[in-house]
Amino acid sequence: MSAIDGLPKLSDVIATHGLDAKKALGQNFLLDLNITQKIAKNAAPFDKCTVLEIGPGPGGLTRALLANGAQKLVVVERDERCLPALQEIAAHYPDRLTIIEGDALEFNPYEEIEGDFKIVANLPYNVATPLLTNWLGHEPWPERLLSMTLMFQKEVAERICAKVGDKHYGRLGVLCSLRTEAQILFNLSPQAFTPPPKVTSSVVHLVPKTTPIPCELSKLETITKSAFGQRRKMLRQSLKPIGGAELLEKAGIEGDRRAENLSLEEFIMLANSL
């Protein structure tokens, strides 16, 4: 990367600014510049949109995004220790990088970013799923969101991309299937990070469906919470608190089936019958 942008090596940046990763912030810095380049290239092109990055840390992915053509990049960083390193990148790329100090859970890109945008991030593990569900829950959908290229723990990535019949199929897979086409691009070993996490990571690419099947999201969440909350039970039992047999009859679904065997379309029928 230094051969591309002339900035110091990330290991030197971390040493200079004393950026030891904080477990409380879910930090695992991605220092392999080949991987940050790969993520950026999978998320490109960036010429007609703003790019949002969450938790840039010392700026490895930030630099890759800028080097691969991001003209308007917004980064949200909670750790004030990382700001000087990010400001050095901003100085190297005048008028292309906006740094926001704050909590990503409180940052609403639909309100804060003008025009079309993409989200690209090595998400902090401790807030990755809430961030994703917040973004997916926006109404109207997808309102200017072009794509999301995000890193998760492999187990979470498998849940995001799971379809009916997969062992990882659950609430998150149903929600993501309703509103996006999701795929795992590649996996990363713990050694790609500093410090190495105890789990394998995966990069997931999600493209919003522009015309998803009509469904009230809050009702779908109610259905999936009950159905998967007792996933080994038959639906007539797991859905009993919210209508049980009557609800199933209205949706035309047999009560002796289980949540793991219901398709997205069938969950939508249940939600629309609630």
PDB file of C-alpha atoms in Angstrom:
ATOM      1  CA  MET A   1       0.000   0.000   0.000  1.00  0.00           C
ATOM      2  CA  SER A   2       2.801   2.409   0.774  1.00  0.00           C
ATOM      3  CA  ALA A   3       3.959   1.949  -2.831  1.00  0.00           C
ATOM      4  CA  ILE A   4       0.509   3.131  -3.941  1.00  0.00           C
ATOM      5  CA  ASP A   5      -0.134   6.053  -1.616  1.00  0.00           C
ATOM      6  CA  GLY A   6       3.263   6.904  -0.132  1.00  0.00           C
ATOM      7  CA  LEU A   7       1.975   6.747   3.438  1.00  0.00           C
ATOM      8  CA  PRO A   8       3.775   4.831   6.212  1.00  0.00           C
ATOM      9  CA  LYS A   9       3.301   1.104   6.780  1.00  0.00           C
ATOM     10  CA  LEU A  10       0.329   0.326   8.974  1.00  0.00           C
ATOM     11  CA  SER A  11       2.564  -1.348  11.559  1.00  0.00           C
ATOM     12  CA  ASP A  12       4.515   1.924  11.804  1.00  0.00           C
ATOM     13  CA  VAL A  13       1.277   3.921  12.101  1.00  0.00           C
ATOM     14  CA  ILE A  14       0.123   1.707  14.964  1.00  0.00           C
ATOM     15  CA  ALA A  15       3.487   2.052  16.735  1.00  0.00           C
ATOM     16  CA  THR A  16       3.646   5.824  16.216  1.00  0.00           C
ATOM     17  CA  HIS A  17       0.170   6.468  17.622  1.00  0.00           C
ATOM     18  CA  GLY A  18       0.163   3.727  20.258  1.00  0.00           C
ATOM     19  CA  LEU A  19      -2.859   1.984  18.789  1.00  0.00           C
ATOM     20  CA  ASP A  20      -3.068  -1.258  20.722  1.00  0.00           C
ATOM     21  CA  ALA A  21      -6.391  -2.897  19.861  1.00  0.00           C
ATOM     22  CA  LYS A  22      -9.051  -2.598  22.559  1.00  0.00           C
ATOM     23  CA  LYS A  23     -11.114  -5.703  23.237  1.00  0.00           C
ATOM     24  CA  ALA A  24     -13.922  -3.576  24.692  1.00  0.00           C
ATOM     25  CA  LEU A  25     -14.330  -1.890  21.296  1.00  0.00           C
ATOM     26  CA  GLY A  26     -14.232  -5.173  19.385  1.00  0.00           C
ATOM     27  CA  GLN A  27     -11.051  -4.087  17.629  1.00  0.00           C
ATOM     28  CA  ASN A  28      -8.973  -6.424  15.480  1.00  0.00           C
ATOM     29  CA  PHE A  29      -6.887  -4.378  13.061  1.00  0.00           C
ATOM     30  CA  LEU A  30      -6.595  -5.716   9.519  1.00  0.00           C
ATOM     31  CA  LEU A  31      -2.980  -5.148   8.483  1.00  0.00           C
ATOM     32  CA  ASP A  32      -2.728  -7.368   5.399  1.00  0.00           C
ATOM     33  CA  LEU A  33      -2.778  -4.787   2.631  1.00  0.00           C
ATOM     34  CA  ASN A  34      -3.450  -7.382  -0.062  1.00  0.00           C
ATOM     35  CA  ILE A  35      -6.703  -8.197   1.730  1.00  0.00           C
ATOM     36  CA  THR A  36      -7.770  -4.571   2.158  1.00  0.00           C
ATOM     37  CA  GLN A  37      -7.164  -4.092  -1.561  1.00  0.00           C
ATOM     38  CA  LYS A  38      -9.235  -7.192  -2.313  1.00  0.00           C
ATOM     39  CA  ILE A  39     -12.138  -5.930  -0.199  1.00  0.00           C
ATOM     40  CA  ALA A  40     -12.046  -2.506  -1.861  1.00  0.00           C
ATOM     41  CA  LYS A  41     -11.952  -3.968  -5.369  1.00  0.00           C
ATOM     42  CA  ASN A  42     -14.920  -6.237  -4.611  1.00  0.00           C
ATOM     43  CA  ALA A  43     -16.909  -3.229  -3.390  1.00  0.00           C
ATOM     44  CA  ALA A  44     -15.961  -0.942  -6.303  1.00  0.00           C
ATOM     45  CA  PRO A  45     -16.757   1.070  -8.371  1.00  0.00           C
ATOM     46  CA  PHE A  46     -17.097   4.187  -6.230  1.00  0.00           C
ATOM     47  CA  ASP A  47     -17.182   6.950  -8.838  1.00  0.00           C
ATOM     48  CA  LYS A  48     -20.904   7.731  -8.535  1.00  0.00           C
ATOM     49  CA  CYS A  49     -21.494   7.372  -4.803  1.00  0.00           C
ATOM     50  CA  THR A  50     -20.321   8.132  -1.296  1.00  0.00           C
ATOM     51  CA  VAL A  51     -18.600   5.324   0.612  1.00  0.00           C
ATOM     52  CA  LEU A  52     -19.239   4.808   4.328  1.00  0.00           C
ATOM     53  CA  GLU A  53     -16.707   2.919   6.437  1.00  0.00           C
ATOM     54  CA  ILE A  54     -17.357   1.953  10.051  1.00  0.00           C
ATOM     55  CA  GLY A  55     -14.504   1.542  12.542  1.00  0.00           C
ATOM     56  CA  PRO A  56     -11.532   2.360  10.293  1.00  0.00           C
ATOM     57  CA  GLY A  57      -8.983   2.085  13.112  1.00  0.00           C
ATOM     58  CA  PRO A  58      -5.514   2.952  11.775  1.00  0.00           C
ATOM     59  CA  GLY A  59      -6.917   3.248   8.256  1.00  0.00           C
ATOM     60  CA  GLY A  60      -5.810   0.191   6.284  1.00  0.00           C
ATOM     61  CA  LEU A  61      -9.133  -0.308   4.519  1.00  0.00           C
ATOM     62  CA  THR A  62      -9.596   3.469   4.363  1.00  0.00           C
ATOM     63  CA  ARG A  63      -6.429   3.792   2.293  1.00  0.00           C
ATOM     64  CA  ALA A  64      -7.463   0.916   0.032  1.00  0.00           C
ATOM     65  CA  LEU A  65     -10.845   2.529  -0.641  1.00  0.00           C
ATOM     66  CA  LEU A  66      -9.232   5.848  -1.516  1.00  0.00           C
ATOM     67  CA  ALA A  67      -6.554   4.190  -3.650  1.00  0.00           C
ATOM     68  CA  ASN A  68      -9.302   2.369  -5.542  1.00  0.00           C
ATOM     69  CA  GLY A  69     -11.199   5.467  -6.495  1.00  0.00           C
ATOM     70  CA  ALA A  70     -13.431   6.550  -3.600  1.00  0.00           C
ATOM     71  CA  GLN A  71     -13.850  10.294  -4.131  1.00  0.00           C
ATOM     72  CA  LYS A  72     -16.195  10.826  -1.180  1.00  0.00           C
ATOM     73  CA  LEU A  73     -15.371   8.614   1.797  1.00  0.00           C
ATOM     74  CA  VAL A  74     -17.001   9.037   5.215  1.00  0.00           C
ATOM     75  CA  VAL A  75     -15.509   7.143   8.156  1.00  0.00           C
ATOM     76  CA  VAL A  76     -17.091   6.808  11.602  1.00  0.00           C
ATOM     77  CA  GLU A  77     -14.611   6.064  14.381  1.00  0.00           C
ATOM     78  CA  ARG A  78     -15.411   5.811  18.086  1.00  0.00           C
ATOM     79  CA  ASP A  79     -11.812   5.504  19.297  1.00  0.00           C
ATOM     80  CA  GLU A  80     -10.310   8.990  19.567  1.00  0.00           C
ATOM     81  CA  ARG A  81      -6.792   7.499  19.544  1.00  0.00           C
ATOM     82  CA  CYS A  82      -7.238   6.634  15.863  1.00  0.00           C
ATOM     83  CA  LEU A  83      -8.179  10.154  14.754  1.00  0.00           C
ATOM     84  CA  PRO A  84      -4.625  11.517  14.241  1.00  0.00           C
ATOM     85  CA  ALA A  85      -3.756   8.584  11.954  1.00  0.00           C
ATOM     86  CA  LEU A  86      -6.941   9.135   9.970  1.00  0.00           C
ATOM     87  CA  GLN A  87      -6.240  12.847   9.738  1.00  0.00           C
ATOM     88  CA  GLU A  88      -2.871  12.046   8.149  1.00  0.00           C
ATOM     89  CA  ILE A  89      -4.716  10.060   5.477  1.00  0.00           C
ATOM     90  CA  ALA A  90      -7.168  12.936   4.969  1.00  0.00           C
ATOM     91  CA  ALA A  91      -4.266  15.324   4.425  1.00  0.00           C
ATOM     92  CA  HIS A  92      -2.818  12.952   1.822  1.00  0.00           C
ATOM     93  CA  TYR A  93      -6.169  12.821  -0.018  1.00  0.00           C
ATOM     94  CA  PRO A  94      -7.453  16.430   0.153  1.00  0.00           C
ATOM     95  CA  ASP A  95     -11.237  16.890   0.168  1.00  0.00           C
ATOM     96  CA  ARG A  96     -11.941  13.165  -0.211  1.00  0.00           C
ATOM     97  CA  LEU A  97     -12.086  11.884   3.371  1.00  0.00           C
ATOM     98  CA  THR A  98     -14.545  13.005   6.064  1.00  0.00           C
ATOM     99  CA  ILE A  99     -13.842  11.785   9.598  1.00  0.00           C
ATOM    100  CA  ILE A 100     -16.684  11.551  12.113  1.00  0.00           C
ATOM    101  CA  GLU A 101     -15.920  10.750  15.744  1.00  0.00           C
ATOM    102  CA  GLY A 102     -18.821   8.878  17.245  1.00  0.00           C
ATOM    103  CA  ASP A 103     -20.723   5.668  17.821  1.00  0.00           C
ATOM    104  CA  ALA A 104     -21.725   3.948  14.572  1.00  0.00           C
ATOM    105  CA  LEU A 105     -24.913   2.661  16.224  1.00  0.00           C
ATOM    106  CA  GLU A 106     -26.026   6.276  16.540  1.00  0.00           C
ATOM    107  CA  PHE A 107     -25.020   7.260  13.001  1.00  0.00           C
ATOM    108  CA  ASN A 108     -27.859   7.026  10.486  1.00  0.00           C
ATOM    109  CA  PRO A 109     -26.394   7.014   6.956  1.00  0.00           C
ATOM    110  CA  TYR A 110     -29.813   7.586   5.410  1.00  0.00           C
ATOM    111  CA  GLU A 111     -29.982  10.922   7.232  1.00  0.00           C
ATOM    112  CA  GLU A 112     -26.309  11.923   7.248  1.00  0.00           C
ATOM    113  CA  ILE A 113     -25.249  11.038   3.683  1.00  0.00           C
ATOM    114  CA  GLU A 114     -26.562  12.754   0.568  1.00  0.00           C
ATOM    115  CA  GLY A 115     -27.087  10.792  -2.633  1.00  0.00           C
ATOM    116  CA  ASP A 116     -26.311   7.141  -3.307  1.00  0.00           C
ATOM    117  CA  PHE A 117     -23.910   5.349  -0.968  1.00  0.00           C
ATOM    118  CA  LYS A 118     -22.151   2.056  -0.328  1.00  0.00           C
ATOM    119  CA  ILE A 119     -21.101   0.681   3.045  1.00  0.00           C
ATOM    120  CA  VAL A 120     -17.708  -1.049   3.227  1.00  0.00           C
ATOM    121  CA  ALA A 121     -16.290  -2.066   6.599  1.00  0.00           C
ATOM    122  CA  ASN A 122     -14.362  -4.461   8.769  1.00  0.00           C
ATOM    123  CA  LEU A 123     -17.085  -4.279  11.393  1.00  0.00           C
ATOM    124  CA  PRO A 124     -16.279  -4.482  15.113  1.00  0.00           C
ATOM    125  CA  TYR A 125     -17.516  -7.953  16.054  1.00  0.00           C
ATOM    126  CA  ASN A 126     -19.422  -6.784  19.114  1.00  0.00           C
ATOM    127  CA  VAL A 127     -21.785  -4.513  17.150  1.00  0.00           C
ATOM    128  CA  ALA A 128     -21.739  -6.090  13.670  1.00  0.00           C
ATOM    129  CA  THR A 129     -25.175  -7.736  13.770  1.00  0.00           C
ATOM    130  CA  PRO A 130     -27.023  -4.749  15.337  1.00  0.00           C
ATOM    131  CA  LEU A 131     -25.484  -2.456  12.724  1.00  0.00           C
ATOM    132  CA  LEU A 132     -26.583  -4.700   9.881  1.00  0.00           C
ATOM    133  CA  THR A 133     -30.140  -5.088  11.172  1.00  0.00           C
ATOM    134  CA  ASN A 134     -30.382  -1.321  11.680  1.00  0.00           C
ATOM    135  CA  TRP A 135     -29.392  -0.705   8.061  1.00  0.00           C
ATOM    136  CA  LEU A 136     -31.729  -3.417   6.772  1.00  0.00           C
ATOM    137  CA  GLY A 137     -34.642  -2.047   8.770  1.00  0.00           C
ATOM    138  CA  HIS A 138     -34.768   1.344   7.096  1.00  0.00           C
ATOM    139  CA  GLU A 139     -37.995   2.451   5.438  1.00  0.00           C
ATOM    140  CA  PRO A 140     -38.437   3.042   2.557  1.00  0.00           C
ATOM    141  CA  TRP A 141     -36.141   0.346   1.220  1.00  0.00           C
ATOM    142  CA  PRO A 142     -33.478   0.587  -0.135  1.00  0.00           C
ATOM    143  CA  GLU A 143     -33.450   4.407  -0.513  1.00  0.00           C
ATOM    144  CA  ARG A 144     -30.049   5.153  -2.063  1.00  0.00           C
ATOM    145  CA  LEU A 145     -28.141   2.214  -0.543  1.00  0.00           C
ATOM    146  CA  LEU A 146     -26.328   0.508  -3.427  1.00  0.00           C
ATOM    147  CA  SER A 147     -24.465  -2.298  -1.645  1.00  0.00           C
ATOM    148  CA  MET A 148     -22.770  -3.421   1.562  1.00  0.00           C
ATOM    149  CA  THR A 149     -19.409  -5.195   1.647  1.00  0.00           C
ATOM    150  CA  LEU A 150     -18.850  -6.163   5.265  1.00  0.00           C
ATOM    151  CA  MET A 151     -16.657  -8.382   7.393  1.00  0.00           C
ATOM    152  CA  PHE A 152     -18.178 -10.615  10.069  1.00  0.00           C
ATOM    153  CA  GLN A 153     -17.254 -13.632  12.107  1.00  0.00           C
ATOM    154  CA  LYS A 154     -17.623 -16.599   9.754  1.00  0.00           C
ATOM    155  CA  GLU A 155     -20.485 -18.028  11.811  1.00  0.00           C
ATOM    156  CA  VAL A 156     -22.453 -14.788  11.477  1.00  0.00           C
ATOM    157  CA  ALA A 157     -21.671 -14.582   7.746  1.00  0.00           C
ATOM    158  CA  GLU A 158     -23.056 -18.095   7.282  1.00  0.00           C
ATOM    159  CA  ARG A 159     -26.251 -17.105   9.096  1.00  0.00           C
ATOM    160  CA  ILE A 160     -26.616 -14.026   6.888  1.00  0.00           C
ATOM    161  CA  CYS A 161     -26.357 -16.034   3.676  1.00  0.00           C
ATOM    162  CA  ALA A 162     -28.222 -19.162   4.822  1.00  0.00           C
ATOM    163  CA  LYS A 163     -31.236 -20.382   2.868  1.00  0.00           C
ATOM    164  CA  VAL A 164     -33.994 -22.790   3.865  1.00  0.00           C
ATOM    165  CA  GLY A 165     -32.528 -26.217   4.603  1.00  0.00           C
ATOM    166  CA  ASP A 166     -29.105 -24.903   5.641  1.00  0.00           C
ATOM    167  CA  LYS A 167     -28.042 -25.677   9.202  1.00  0.00           C
ATOM    168  CA  HIS A 168     -27.314 -21.956   9.782  1.00  0.00           C
ATOM    169  CA  TYR A 169     -30.782 -20.859   8.588  1.00  0.00           C
ATOM    170  CA  GLY A 170     -32.521 -18.597  11.088  1.00  0.00           C
ATOM    171  CA  ARG A 171     -33.935 -15.155  11.793  1.00  0.00           C
ATOM    172  CA  LEU A 172     -30.977 -13.269  10.330  1.00  0.00           C
ATOM    173  CA  GLY A 173     -31.034 -15.281   7.108  1.00  0.00           C
ATOM    174  CA  VAL A 174     -34.746 -14.639   6.615  1.00  0.00           C
ATOM    175  CA  LEU A 175     -34.362 -10.896   7.199  1.00  0.00           C
ATOM    176  CA  CYS A 176     -31.362 -10.620   4.871  1.00  0.00           C
ATOM    177  CA  SER A 177     -33.103 -12.716   2.191  1.00  0.00           C
ATOM    178  CA  LEU A 178     -36.152 -10.466   2.319  1.00  0.00           C
ATOM    179  CA  ARG A 179     -34.208  -7.364   1.459  1.00  0.00           C
ATOM    180  CA  THR A 180     -30.901  -8.400  -0.142  1.00  0.00           C
ATOM    181  CA  GLU A 181     -29.023 -10.880  -2.265  1.00  0.00           C
ATOM    182  CA  ALA A 182     -26.103 -11.912  -0.037  1.00  0.00           C
ATOM    183  CA  GLN A 183     -23.015 -13.979  -0.716  1.00  0.00           C
ATOM    184  CA  ILE A 184     -19.769 -14.781   1.078  1.00  0.00           C
ATOM    185  CA  LEU A 185     -16.869 -13.516  -1.039  1.00  0.00           C
ATOM    186  CA  PHE A 186     -13.971 -15.077   0.876  1.00  0.00           C
ATOM    187  CA  ASN A 187     -12.778 -16.125   4.323  1.00  0.00           C
ATOM    188  CA  LEU A 188      -9.898 -14.729   6.367  1.00  0.00           C
ATOM    189  CA  SER A 189      -7.676 -16.560   8.835  1.00  0.00           C
ATOM    190  CA  PRO A 190      -7.093 -15.014  12.272  1.00  0.00           C
ATOM    191  CA  GLN A 191      -3.460 -14.342  11.314  1.00  0.00           C
ATOM    192  CA  ALA A 192      -4.577 -11.557   8.981  1.00  0.00           C
ATOM    193  CA  PHE A 193      -5.415  -9.419  12.037  1.00  0.00           C
ATOM    194  CA  THR A 194      -3.655  -7.774  14.946  1.00  0.00           C
ATOM    195  CA  PRO A 195      -4.324  -9.163  17.471  1.00  0.00           C
ATOM    196  CA  PRO A 196      -5.523 -12.425  15.864  1.00  0.00           C
ATOM    197  CA  PRO A 197      -9.136 -13.168  16.863  1.00  0.00           C
ATOM    198  CA  LYS A 198     -10.116 -16.648  17.980  1.00  0.00           C
ATOM    199  CA  VAL A 199     -12.409 -17.116  14.985  1.00  0.00           C
ATOM    200  CA  THR A 200     -12.253 -17.147  11.193  1.00  0.00           C
ATOM    201  CA  SER A 201     -13.733 -14.084   9.496  1.00  0.00           C
ATOM    202  CA  SER A 202     -15.693 -13.739   6.258  1.00  0.00           C
ATOM    203  CA  VAL A 203     -16.359 -10.880   3.862  1.00  0.00           C
ATOM    204  CA  VAL A 204     -20.003 -10.702   2.765  1.00  0.00           C
ATOM    205  CA  HIS A 205     -21.389  -8.728  -0.168  1.00  0.00           C
ATOM    206  CA  LEU A 206     -25.048  -7.696   0.080  1.00  0.00           C
ATOM    207  CA  VAL A 207     -26.948  -6.065  -2.772  1.00  0.00           C
ATOM    208  CA  PRO A 208     -30.379  -4.613  -1.913  1.00  0.00           C
ATOM    209  CA  LYS A 209     -33.419  -6.002  -3.688  1.00  0.00           C
ATOM    210  CA  THR A 210     -35.081  -3.030  -5.327  1.00  0.00           C
ATOM    211  CA  THR A 211     -38.515  -4.703  -5.301  1.00  0.00           C
ATOM    212  CA  PRO A 212     -38.671  -7.126  -2.351  1.00  0.00           C
ATOM    213  CA  ILE A 213     -41.898  -9.023  -1.671  1.00  0.00           C
ATOM    214  CA  PRO A 214     -44.176  -6.646   0.298  1.00  0.00           C
ATOM    215  CA  CYS A 215     -43.961  -7.416   3.991  1.00  0.00           C
ATOM    216  CA  GLU A 216     -44.124  -5.371   7.187  1.00  0.00           C
ATOM    217  CA  LEU A 217     -40.706  -5.866   8.748  1.00  0.00           C
ATOM    218  CA  SER A 218     -41.880  -5.688  12.362  1.00  0.00           C
ATOM    219  CA  LYS A 219     -44.377  -8.499  11.741  1.00  0.00           C
ATOM    220  CA  LEU A 220     -41.739 -10.656  10.052  1.00  0.00           C
ATOM    221  CA  GLU A 221     -39.463 -10.131  13.051  1.00  0.00           C
ATOM    222  CA  THR A 222     -42.296 -11.176  15.400  1.00  0.00           C
ATOM    223  CA  ILE A 223     -42.925 -14.352  13.389  1.00  0.00           C
ATOM    224  CA  THR A 224     -39.270 -15.362  13.106  1.00  0.00           C
ATOM    225  CA  LYS A 225     -38.593 -14.620  16.782  1.00  0.00           C
ATOM    226  CA  SER A 226     -41.331 -17.033  17.848  1.00  0.00           C
ATOM    227  CA  ALA A 227     -40.645 -19.648  15.184  1.00  0.00           C
ATOM    228  CA  PHE A 228     -36.877 -19.845  15.629  1.00  0.00           C
ATOM    229  CA  GLY A 229     -37.011 -19.232  19.377  1.00  0.00           C
ATOM    230  CA  GLN A 230     -38.217 -22.830  19.674  1.00  0.00           C
ATOM    231  CA  ARG A 231     -36.921 -24.114  16.359  1.00  0.00           C
ATOM    232  CA  ARG A 232     -37.174 -27.827  17.216  1.00  0.00           C
ATOM    233  CA  LYS A 233     -40.864 -27.524  18.008  1.00  0.00           C
ATOM    234  CA  MET A 234     -43.655 -27.723  15.458  1.00  0.00           C
ATOM    235  CA  LEU A 235     -44.996 -24.384  14.305  1.00  0.00           C
ATOM    236  CA  ARG A 236     -48.397 -24.917  15.915  1.00  0.00           C
ATOM    237  CA  GLN A 237     -46.554 -24.902  19.252  1.00  0.00           C
ATOM    238  CA  SER A 238     -43.804 -22.317  18.646  1.00  0.00           C
ATOM    239  CA  LEU A 239     -46.289 -19.820  17.168  1.00  0.00           C
ATOM    240  CA  LYS A 240     -48.947 -20.432  19.827  1.00  0.00           C
ATOM    241  CA  PRO A 241     -48.331 -17.098  21.673  1.00  0.00           C
ATOM    242  CA  ILE A 242     -49.071 -15.117  18.478  1.00  0.00           C
ATOM    243  CA  GLY A 243     -51.954 -17.067  16.972  1.00  0.00           C
ATOM    244  CA  GLY A 244     -50.792 -20.635  16.543  1.00  0.00           C
ATOM    245  CA  ALA A 245     -53.170 -22.873  14.610  1.00  0.00           C
ATOM    246  CA  GLU A 246     -55.441 -20.013  13.537  1.00  0.00           C
ATOM    247  CA  LEU A 247     -52.520 -18.029  12.113  1.00  0.00           C
ATOM    248  CA  LEU A 248     -51.154 -21.069  10.305  1.00  0.00           C
ATOM    249  CA  GLU A 249     -54.537 -21.874   8.799  1.00  0.00           C
ATOM    250  CA  LYS A 250     -54.921 -18.297   7.573  1.00  0.00           C
ATOM    251  CA  ALA A 251     -51.504 -18.500   5.879  1.00  0.00           C
ATOM    252  CA  GLY A 252     -52.166 -21.979   4.497  1.00  0.00           C
ATOM    253  CA  ILE A 253     -49.206 -23.608   6.262  1.00  0.00           C
ATOM    254  CA  GLU A 254     -49.279 -26.990   8.009  1.00  0.00           C
ATOM    255  CA  GLY A 255     -48.857 -26.805  11.784  1.00  0.00           C
ATOM    256  CA  ASP A 256     -46.612 -29.872  12.004  1.00  0.00           C
ATOM    257  CA  ARG A 257     -43.785 -28.152  10.101  1.00  0.00           C
ATOM    258  CA  ARG A 258     -40.760 -26.496  11.734  1.00  0.00           C
ATOM    259  CA  ALA A 259     -39.199 -23.075  11.230  1.00  0.00           C
ATOM    260  CA  GLU A 260     -36.042 -24.455   9.610  1.00  0.00           C
ATOM    261  CA  ASN A 261     -38.163 -25.891   6.753  1.00  0.00           C
ATOM    262  CA  LEU A 262     -40.103 -22.734   5.885  1.00  0.00           C
ATOM    263  CA  SER A 263     -39.077 -20.687   2.855  1.00  0.00           C
ATOM    264  CA  LEU A 264     -38.823 -16.901   2.845  1.00  0.00           C
ATOM    265  CA  GLU A 265     -42.116 -16.727   0.938  1.00  0.00           C
ATOM    266  CA  GLU A 266     -43.867 -18.809   3.602  1.00  0.00           C
ATOM    267  CA  PHE A 267     -42.523 -16.620   6.404  1.00  0.00           C
ATOM    268  CA  ILE A 268     -43.834 -13.617   4.493  1.00  0.00           C
ATOM    269  CA  MET A 269     -47.276 -15.262   4.215  1.00  0.00           C
ATOM    270  CA  LEU A 270     -47.295 -15.765   7.968  1.00  0.00           C
ATOM    271  CA  ALA A 271     -46.203 -12.188   8.609  1.00  0.00           C
ATOM    272  CA  ASN A 272     -48.853 -10.833   6.242  1.00  0.00           C
ATOM    273  CA  SER A 273     -51.477 -12.968   8.027  1.00  0.00           C
ATOM    274  CA  LEU A 274     -50.518 -11.752  11.509  1.00  0.00           C
TER     275      LEU A 274
END
